[in-house]
Amino acid sequence: MKESTTPRRSKAGKATAAKATDTKAAATSKGAVKGTGTKASAAKSEGKSSSQSPARHKVLPIIKNDPWLEPYADAINGRHADAERKEADLTQACRDLSEFANAHRYFGLHRAADGAWTFREWAPNATSIVLVGDFSNWEEDPRYSLRRLDGGVWEGTFARDDMHHGDLYKMRVSWAGGSGERIPAYADRVVQDPQTKIFSAQVWAPSKPYRWKVKQFTPDTKPLLIYECHIGMAQQTEGVGSYDDFRENVLPRVIADGYNAIQIMAIQEHPYYGSFGYHVSNFYAPSSRFGTPDQLRALIDAAHAAGIAVIMDLVHSHAVKNENEGLGRLDGSYDLYFYGDGRREHSAWDSLCFDYGKNEVLHFLLSNCKYWLEEYHFDGFRFDGVTSMLYYNHGLGQAFGGYGDYYNGGQDTNAITYLTLANKLIHQVNPHAITIAEEMSGMPGLALPVADGGIGFDYRMAMGIPDYWIKTIKEKKDEDWHPTSIFWELTNRRADEKTISYVESHDQALVGDKTVIFRLIDKEMYWHMMVGDNDMTVARGMALHKMIRLVTLATINGGYLNFMGNEFGHPEWIDFPREGNGWSYKYARRQWDLVDREDLKYRFLNAFDNAMVHLIGDVYNFQAQPVRKLWEKDDDQVLAFMRGSLVFVFNFSPARSFDGYGILAPAGEYATVLSTDNPEYGGYGNIDESVSHLTQTDPLYAPHGVEWLKLYLPARSAIVLRKK
């Protein structure tokens, strides 16, 4: 979600296998809720000797690699030291962050080997808590009352037959001056009653736990090619799709398309479907709208069997305000998990902001990262809303024009510490894990290793690229598409940080916006997408759709992302059911029949996307190959660059075709391996792809190791050549 310029568009109106008495979990959990975050613990951290905070006395690689950061060395070293101190504070009673992040094994409902149950909740402001549910006929029964332990922890132990798999339940919490029913913070299954629409926790302890078919998986993602998807809107019919439907019908498409990762949105439970999963209520519960926890596991298992990594869109930047469903006033207080002052509410998103300065909150969020990795075998996370986390003002209305904007005191050091520790933890749990930051301010070091002084993400989203393409399509005539501008925008990035490039994600097609193909063709898509129809608006749109995607993918330095359906030019926009559209699912689905029909041109765009992704995906470490610019000429609108043995040539001119157009390239013989003008991709077949091209010597350039490579370049087309 694009956080600093796009507000939220809608208003959010299985027991673990570990024993509940797991000593490590108990020790770290008690440590996390016993006086942490107090002045005493802060003083203890600040009082450590300088030898325990070496970062303040060494030059970190982030500064060595970028001398322009030298004036801000104190701030950078300070943040690095903050994270080191906080890690030392959190891990005083355990070995490392991974051992600390076991809150989910201590809190919540757990079943022991003998069948007995244990439940724990952190609720220091509560005066009494009793579990109510199907097992008590929703009445308060003394058998289900919890007793208070040290540190505001409440605990109850129950016999084997006191509750059963499938039972619905809640906590009835009382506090000074009030009471209410609440869903436990660590509930791992939450369901909604179809009639009353009320959400409840559900006991999830099937007699036969899911057995993984792929127990160990190492993603092969060089380069990383992401297919961004939403389970609910992945089906053809108007309604909500399921994990099973996606596994059976959509996953095979992803495999055929050549992508090596899926990035799934809206996994954490959320009360309002139209929030796109961004107003999370239950952080440990996979959304029951799409099926059961084991059906989600089966989907991930199937993806791994096919060599596909599974990335989760993780929301730790804020939480839904709902009190009956979420964490808001769980124990009657306003500041349990969130700030208790003016920073509590996110003004643009109508949500609550976590207090990352409290150790209990860090315990909750860090354990949440580990939980999804271990319990569901996710291969990593795309962290949503990172810009909002990094700055006290959430980055709203702020222009980031220079380095000083990242070190001016407006940064939330607690949030930065959390993100640093989260990345360190995730890679401790799974060294092959993938972490991606959705961040648009451009803060240096976000995607650098923690040891180098960075925040530790593997990648950052190149959020300026889709904005550039939309601006170009909306505001510039075809004659003004300049290769110099295109190449600069696609390659302008920090050399030491990997990015995820993309033309459009889900963001670009939300209500009030359109998919890129719909921007290019608009209403003509309704009438002129039949094979054999030679409408020039459609021809232009399809040509540019292919070229835009190819040049964006060809210039990656990390990975590439596509939102489901956009590979074949899905029309229109995305709009979830809401009061304003009569609760319609018309635009909250994918029209797969468009690409499956032989009489429509969508299949041409899909075929090109497949060819493009397979071509680049088959080049190991393509993203690490230097981008060598060979030619750019704005008045001709021609751009050419080389990566490894592949040469990419683009003619953006809407009207001028060139015969024998020369570009300077390494001497040798070149074969055509991809052409946007191929009839299989909806082109005109003007390029003879069987012809090899030999470079021609020019004494002027021979000393530089380049010769003239002369090509036929039709208007609005691109070709990819491979040096033999």
CSV table of C-alpha atoms in Angstrom, one decimal, residues 245-558:
chain,number,residue,atom,x,y,z
A,245,ASP,CA,-9.4,-22.7,-5.3
A,246,PHE,CA,-6.2,-20.8,-5.6
A,247,ARG,CA,-4.1,-24.0,-5.2
A,248,GLU,CA,-6.1,-25.9,-7.8
A,249,ASN,CA,-6.7,-23.1,-10.4
A,250,VAL,CA,-4.4,-20.2,-10.0
A,251,LEU,CA,-1.1,-21.7,-8.8
A,252,PRO,CA,-0.8,-23.7,-12.0
A,253,ARG,CA,-1.0,-20.5,-14.0
A,254,VAL,CA,1.8,-18.9,-11.9
A,255,ILE,CA,4.0,-22.0,-12.5
A,256,ALA,CA,3.3,-21.8,-16.3
A,257,ASP,CA,4.0,-18.0,-16.3
A,258,GLY,CA,7.5,-18.6,-15.0
A,259,TYR,CA,7.3,-16.6,-11.7
A,260,ASN,CA,9.3,-18.2,-8.8
A,261,ALA,CA,7.5,-16.5,-5.9
A,262,ILE,CA,4.0,-15.6,-4.9
A,263,GLN,CA,3.3,-12.8,-2.5
A,264,ILE,CA,0.0,-13.3,-0.8
A,265,MET,CA,-2.0,-10.3,0.6
A,266,ALA,CA,-4.6,-10.2,3.3
A,267,ILE,CA,-3.6,-13.4,5.2
A,268,GLN,CA,-3.9,-12.0,8.8
A,269,GLU,CA,-7.5,-11.9,9.9
A,270,HIS,CA,-9.3,-8.6,9.3
A,271,PRO,CA,-12.9,-7.7,10.1
A,272,TYR,CA,-13.6,-5.7,7.0
A,273,TYR,CA,-13.0,-7.4,3.7
A,274,GLY,CA,-12.8,-4.1,1.8
A,275,SER,CA,-9.7,-3.0,3.7
A,276,PHE,CA,-7.7,-5.3,1.4
A,277,GLY,CA,-6.3,-7.0,4.5
A,278,TYR,CA,-4.6,-3.9,5.8
A,279,HIS,CA,-6.8,-3.3,8.9
A,280,VAL,CA,-5.7,-6.4,10.8
A,281,SER,CA,-7.5,-7.5,14.0
A,282,ASN,CA,-6.0,-10.9,14.8
A,283,PHE,CA,-2.3,-11.1,14.0
A,284,TYR,CA,-1.8,-14.8,14.6
A,285,ALA,CA,-4.9,-16.0,12.7
A,286,PRO,CA,-4.9,-16.7,9.0
A,287,SER,CA,-8.1,-15.3,7.5
A,288,SER,CA,-10.9,-17.8,7.8
A,289,ARG,CA,-12.7,-16.2,4.8
A,290,PHE,CA,-10.5,-18.2,2.6
A,291,GLY,CA,-10.6,-21.6,4.4
A,292,THR,CA,-8.9,-23.4,7.3
A,293,PRO,CA,-5.3,-23.2,8.5
A,294,ASP,CA,-4.6,-26.6,7.0
A,295,GLN,CA,-5.9,-25.5,3.6
A,296,LEU,CA,-3.4,-22.5,3.7
A,297,ARG,CA,-0.7,-25.0,4.7
A,298,ALA,CA,-1.7,-27.2,1.7
A,299,LEU,CA,-1.4,-24.2,-0.6
A,300,ILE,CA,2.1,-23.3,0.6
A,301,ASP,CA,3.1,-27.0,0.5
A,302,ALA,CA,2.0,-27.2,-3.2
A,303,ALA,CA,3.8,-24.0,-4.1
A,304,HIS,CA,7.0,-25.4,-2.5
A,305,ALA,CA,6.6,-28.7,-4.4
A,306,ALA,CA,6.6,-26.6,-7.6
A,307,GLY,CA,9.7,-24.6,-6.5
A,308,ILE,CA,7.6,-21.5,-5.8
A,309,ALA,CA,8.6,-19.4,-2.7
A,310,VAL,CA,5.7,-18.0,-0.7
A,311,ILE,CA,6.0,-14.4,0.7
A,312,MET,CA,3.4,-13.0,3.1
A,313,ASP,CA,2.2,-9.5,3.1
A,314,LEU,CA,2.8,-8.7,6.8
A,315,VAL,CA,1.1,-5.7,8.4
A,316,HIS,CA,3.0,-4.6,11.6
A,317,SER,CA,2.6,-0.9,10.8
A,318,HIS,CA,-0.7,-0.4,12.5
A,319,ALA,CA,-3.9,-2.3,13.6
A,320,VAL,CA,-7.6,-2.0,13.3
A,321,LYS,CA,-9.4,0.2,15.8
A,322,ASN,CA,-12.2,-2.3,16.5
A,323,GLU,CA,-12.3,-3.2,20.1
A,324,ASN,CA,-14.5,-6.3,19.9
A,325,GLU,CA,-12.4,-7.9,17.2
A,326,GLY,CA,-8.9,-6.5,17.7
A,327,LEU,CA,-6.3,-5.4,20.2
A,328,GLY,CA,-7.8,-2.0,20.9
A,329,ARG,CA,-8.6,-1.8,24.7
A,330,LEU,CA,-8.0,-5.5,25.1
A,331,ASP,CA,-7.9,-5.1,28.9
A,332,GLY,CA,-9.8,-1.8,29.0
A,333,SER,CA,-6.6,0.4,28.8
A,334,TYR,CA,-5.8,2.5,25.8
A,335,ASP,CA,-2.0,1.9,25.8
A,336,LEU,CA,-1.6,-1.9,26.1
A,337,TYR,CA,-0.2,-2.4,22.6
A,338,PHE,CA,-0.5,1.1,21.3
A,339,TYR,CA,0.5,4.6,22.2
A,340,GLY,CA,-1.7,6.1,24.8
A,341,ASP,CA,-1.3,9.7,23.7
A,342,GLY,CA,-1.9,11.7,20.6
A,343,ARG,CA,0.2,9.2,18.6
A,344,ARG,CA,-2.3,6.4,19.2
A,345,GLU,CA,-4.4,6.9,16.1
A,346,HIS,CA,-3.2,7.1,12.5
A,347,SER,CA,-5.0,10.0,11.1
A,348,ALA,CA,-4.9,9.0,7.5
A,349,TRP,CA,-5.6,5.3,7.9
A,350,ASP,CA,-8.2,5.4,10.8
A,351,SER,CA,-6.2,2.8,12.7
A,352,LEU,CA,-4.0,2.4,15.8
A,353,CYS,CA,-0.2,2.8,16.0
A,354,PHE,CA,1.9,0.2,17.9
A,355,ASP,CA,4.1,1.5,20.7
A,356,TYR,CA,7.4,0.0,19.5
A,357,GLY,CA,9.2,1.3,22.6
A,358,LYS,CA,7.5,-1.3,24.8
A,359,ASN,CA,9.2,-4.7,25.2
A,360,GLU,CA,5.9,-6.4,25.4
A,361,VAL,CA,4.9,-5.1,22.0
A,362,LEU,CA,8.3,-6.2,20.6
A,363,HIS,CA,7.7,-9.6,22.1
A,364,PHE,CA,4.3,-9.8,20.4
A,365,LEU,CA,5.4,-8.6,16.9
A,366,LEU,CA,8.8,-10.5,16.8
A,367,SER,CA,7.0,-13.7,17.9
A,368,ASN,CA,4.5,-13.1,15.2
A,369,CYS,CA,7.3,-13.1,12.5
A,370,LYS,CA,8.6,-16.4,13.8
A,371,TYR,CA,5.1,-17.9,14.1
A,372,TRP,CA,4.3,-17.4,10.4
A,373,LEU,CA,7.7,-18.8,9.4
A,374,GLU,CA,7.5,-21.9,11.5
A,375,GLU,CA,3.8,-22.7,11.7
A,376,TYR,CA,3.0,-22.0,8.0
A,377,HIS,CA,6.4,-22.3,6.3
A,378,PHE,CA,6.2,-18.9,4.7
A,379,ASP,CA,9.5,-18.0,3.0
A,380,GLY,CA,9.5,-14.3,4.1
A,381,PHE,CA,7.6,-11.1,4.3
A,382,ARG,CA,6.8,-8.0,2.5
A,383,PHE,CA,6.4,-5.5,5.3
A,384,ASP,CA,3.6,-3.1,4.6
A,385,GLY,CA,3.6,0.6,5.4
A,386,VAL,CA,7.3,1.0,6.4
A,387,THR,CA,7.4,4.7,5.6
A,388,SER,CA,4.6,5.2,8.1
A,389,MET,CA,6.6,3.4,10.7
A,390,LEU,CA,9.9,5.2,10.1
A,391,TYR,CA,8.6,8.8,10.8
A,392,TYR,CA,6.7,10.4,13.6
A,393,ASN,CA,4.6,12.2,10.9
A,394,HIS,CA,4.2,8.9,9.0
A,395,GLY,CA,5.8,10.6,6.0
A,396,LEU,CA,2.5,12.3,5.3
A,397,GLY,CA,2.9,15.5,3.2
A,398,GLN,CA,6.7,15.4,3.5
A,399,ALA,CA,9.0,15.8,0.5
A,400,PHE,CA,12.3,13.9,0.9
A,401,GLY,CA,14.7,16.0,-1.1
A,402,GLY,CA,18.0,15.3,0.6
A,403,TYR,CA,19.9,13.2,3.2
A,404,GLY,CA,19.1,15.7,5.9
A,405,ASP,CA,15.4,14.7,5.7
A,406,TYR,CA,16.3,11.2,7.0
A,407,TYR,CA,18.3,12.4,10.0
A,408,ASN,CA,16.4,15.5,11.3
A,409,GLY,CA,15.0,14.1,14.5
A,410,GLY,CA,11.6,13.2,12.9
A,411,GLN,CA,12.4,9.5,12.8
A,412,ASP,CA,10.8,7.0,15.1
A,413,THR,CA,13.9,5.3,16.6
A,414,ASN,CA,11.8,2.7,18.4
A,415,ALA,CA,10.2,1.6,15.1
A,416,ILE,CA,13.6,1.6,13.4
A,417,THR,CA,14.9,-0.6,16.2
A,418,TYR,CA,11.9,-3.0,15.8
A,419,LEU,CA,12.4,-3.3,12.0
A,420,THR,CA,16.1,-3.9,12.5
A,421,LEU,CA,15.5,-6.7,15.1
A,422,ALA,CA,12.7,-8.2,13.0
A,423,ASN,CA,15.0,-8.6,10.0
A,424,LYS,CA,17.7,-10.1,12.2
A,425,LEU,CA,15.3,-12.5,13.8
A,426,ILE,CA,13.7,-13.6,10.5
A,427,HIS,CA,17.1,-14.5,9.1
A,428,GLN,CA,18.1,-16.3,12.3
A,429,VAL,CA,15.0,-18.5,12.0
A,430,ASN,CA,15.4,-19.0,8.3
A,431,PRO,CA,18.7,-17.9,6.7
A,432,HIS,CA,17.1,-18.1,3.3
A,433,ALA,CA,14.1,-15.9,4.2
A,434,ILE,CA,13.2,-13.0,2.0
A,435,THR,CA,12.2,-9.6,3.5
A,436,ILE,CA,10.9,-6.7,1.4
A,437,ALA,CA,10.2,-3.2,2.6
A,438,GLU,CA,7.3,-1.2,1.1
A,439,GLU,CA,8.9,2.2,1.6
A,440,MET,CA,8.8,5.3,-0.5
A,441,SER,CA,10.8,8.0,1.3
A,442,GLY,CA,14.1,6.5,0.2
A,443,MET,CA,15.7,6.2,3.6
A,444,PRO,CA,19.4,5.0,3.0
A,445,GLY,CA,20.4,1.6,4.4
A,446,LEU,CA,16.9,0.2,4.6
A,447,ALA,CA,17.9,-2.8,2.4
A,448,LEU,CA,21.4,-3.2,3.8
A,449,PRO,CA,22.5,-5.9,6.2
A,450,VAL,CA,22.3,-5.0,9.9
A,451,ALA,CA,26.0,-5.7,10.3
A,452,ASP,CA,26.7,-3.0,7.7
A,453,GLY,CA,24.6,-0.4,9.6
A,454,GLY,CA,21.4,-1.0,7.7
A,455,ILE,CA,17.9,-2.0,8.8
A,456,GLY,CA,18.3,-5.5,7.3
A,457,PHE,CA,15.7,-5.9,4.6
A,458,ASP,CA,16.8,-7.9,1.5
A,459,TYR,CA,14.9,-5.7,-0.9
A,460,ARG,CA,13.0,-2.4,-1.0
A,461,MET,CA,10.1,-1.7,-3.3
A,462,ALA,CA,11.0,0.7,-6.1
A,463,MET,CA,7.8,2.7,-5.6
A,464,GLY,CA,8.9,5.5,-7.9
A,465,ILE,CA,8.8,3.3,-11.0
A,466,PRO,CA,5.0,2.7,-11.2
A,467,ASP,CA,4.4,6.4,-10.4
A,468,TYR,CA,6.8,7.3,-13.3
A,469,TRP,CA,4.9,5.1,-15.8
A,470,ILE,CA,1.5,6.4,-14.8
A,471,LYS,CA,2.7,10.0,-15.0
A,472,THR,CA,4.3,9.3,-18.4
A,473,ILE,CA,1.1,7.7,-19.8
A,474,LYS,CA,-1.1,10.4,-18.4
A,475,GLU,CA,0.9,13.5,-19.2
A,476,LYS,CA,3.2,12.9,-22.1
A,477,LYS,CA,2.6,12.6,-25.8
A,478,ASP,CA,4.1,9.5,-27.4
A,479,GLU,CA,6.6,11.7,-29.1
A,480,ASP,CA,7.9,12.8,-25.8
A,481,TRP,CA,8.8,9.4,-24.3
A,482,HIS,CA,12.5,10.0,-24.0
A,483,PRO,CA,14.9,7.0,-23.5
A,484,THR,CA,17.2,9.1,-21.4
A,485,SER,CA,14.4,9.7,-18.9
A,486,ILE,CA,13.2,6.1,-19.0
A,487,PHE,CA,16.7,4.6,-18.4
A,488,TRP,CA,17.5,7.0,-15.6
A,489,GLU,CA,14.3,6.4,-13.8
A,490,LEU,CA,14.7,2.6,-14.0
A,491,THR,CA,18.3,2.5,-13.0
A,492,ASN,CA,18.5,5.4,-10.5
A,493,ARG,CA,19.0,3.6,-7.2
A,494,ARG,CA,21.5,3.1,-4.4
A,495,ALA,CA,24.2,0.7,-5.7
A,496,ASP,CA,24.4,-1.2,-2.4
A,497,GLU,CA,20.6,-1.9,-2.0
A,498,LYS,CA,18.5,-4.3,-4.0
A,499,THR,CA,15.1,-3.2,-5.1
A,500,ILE,CA,11.9,-4.8,-6.5
A,501,SER,CA,10.9,-3.1,-9.7
A,502,TYR,CA,7.4,-3.2,-11.0
A,503,VAL,CA,5.1,-1.5,-13.5
A,504,GLU,CA,2.0,-1.9,-11.3
A,505,SER,CA,1.0,-3.7,-8.1
A,506,HIS,CA,-2.5,-3.9,-6.6
A,507,ASP,CA,-2.0,-0.2,-5.5
A,508,GLN,CA,-2.1,1.2,-9.0
A,509,ALA,CA,-5.6,-0.2,-9.8
A,510,LEU,CA,-7.5,0.6,-6.6
A,511,VAL,CA,-10.7,2.5,-6.8
A,512,GLY,CA,-10.2,5.8,-8.5
A,513,ASP,CA,-7.4,4.5,-10.5
A,514,LYS,CA,-6.9,2.0,-13.4
A,515,THR,CA,-4.7,-0.8,-14.6
A,516,VAL,CA,-2.0,0.3,-16.9
A,517,ILE,CA,-3.6,-1.4,-19.9
A,518,PHE,CA,-6.9,0.4,-19.2
A,519,ARG,CA,-5.1,3.7,-19.0
A,520,LEU,CA,-3.6,2.9,-22.5
A,521,ILE,CA,-6.7,1.6,-24.2
A,522,ASP,CA,-9.6,2.6,-21.9
A,523,LYS,CA,-13.2,2.0,-23.2
A,524,GLU,CA,-11.9,0.6,-26.5
A,525,MET,CA,-11.0,-2.6,-24.6
A,526,TYR,CA,-14.7,-3.3,-24.4
A,527,TRP,CA,-15.2,-3.4,-28.1
A,528,HIS,CA,-11.9,-4.0,-29.9
A,529,MET,CA,-10.0,-6.8,-28.2
A,530,MET,CA,-11.1,-9.5,-30.7
A,531,VAL,CA,-8.4,-11.2,-32.7
A,532,GLY,CA,-8.6,-9.7,-36.2
A,533,ASP,CA,-9.8,-6.3,-35.1
A,534,ASN,CA,-7.1,-3.8,-36.1
A,535,ASP,CA,-8.2,-0.9,-33.9
A,536,MET,CA,-5.1,1.4,-33.6
A,537,THR,CA,-5.8,2.4,-30.0
A,538,VAL,CA,-5.7,-1.2,-29.0
A,539,ALA,CA,-2.5,-1.8,-31.1
A,540,ARG,CA,-0.8,1.1,-29.4
A,541,GLY,CA,-1.8,0.0,-26.0
A,542,MET,CA,-0.7,-3.6,-26.4
A,543,ALA,CA,2.7,-2.5,-27.9
A,544,LEU,CA,3.4,-0.1,-25.1
A,545,HIS,CA,2.2,-2.6,-22.4
A,546,LYS,CA,4.8,-5.1,-23.6
A,547,MET,CA,7.6,-2.6,-24.0
A,548,ILE,CA,7.0,-1.0,-20.6
A,549,ARG,CA,7.1,-4.4,-18.9
A,550,LEU,CA,10.2,-5.6,-20.7
A,551,VAL,CA,12.3,-2.5,-20.0
A,552,THR,CA,11.2,-2.6,-16.4
A,553,LEU,CA,12.1,-6.2,-15.9
A,554,ALA,CA,15.3,-6.0,-18.0
A,555,THR,CA,16.7,-3.3,-15.7
A,556,ILE,CA,16.1,-4.9,-12.3
A,557,ASN,CA,18.9,-5.0,-9.7
A,558,GLY,CA,16.9,-7.3,-7.3
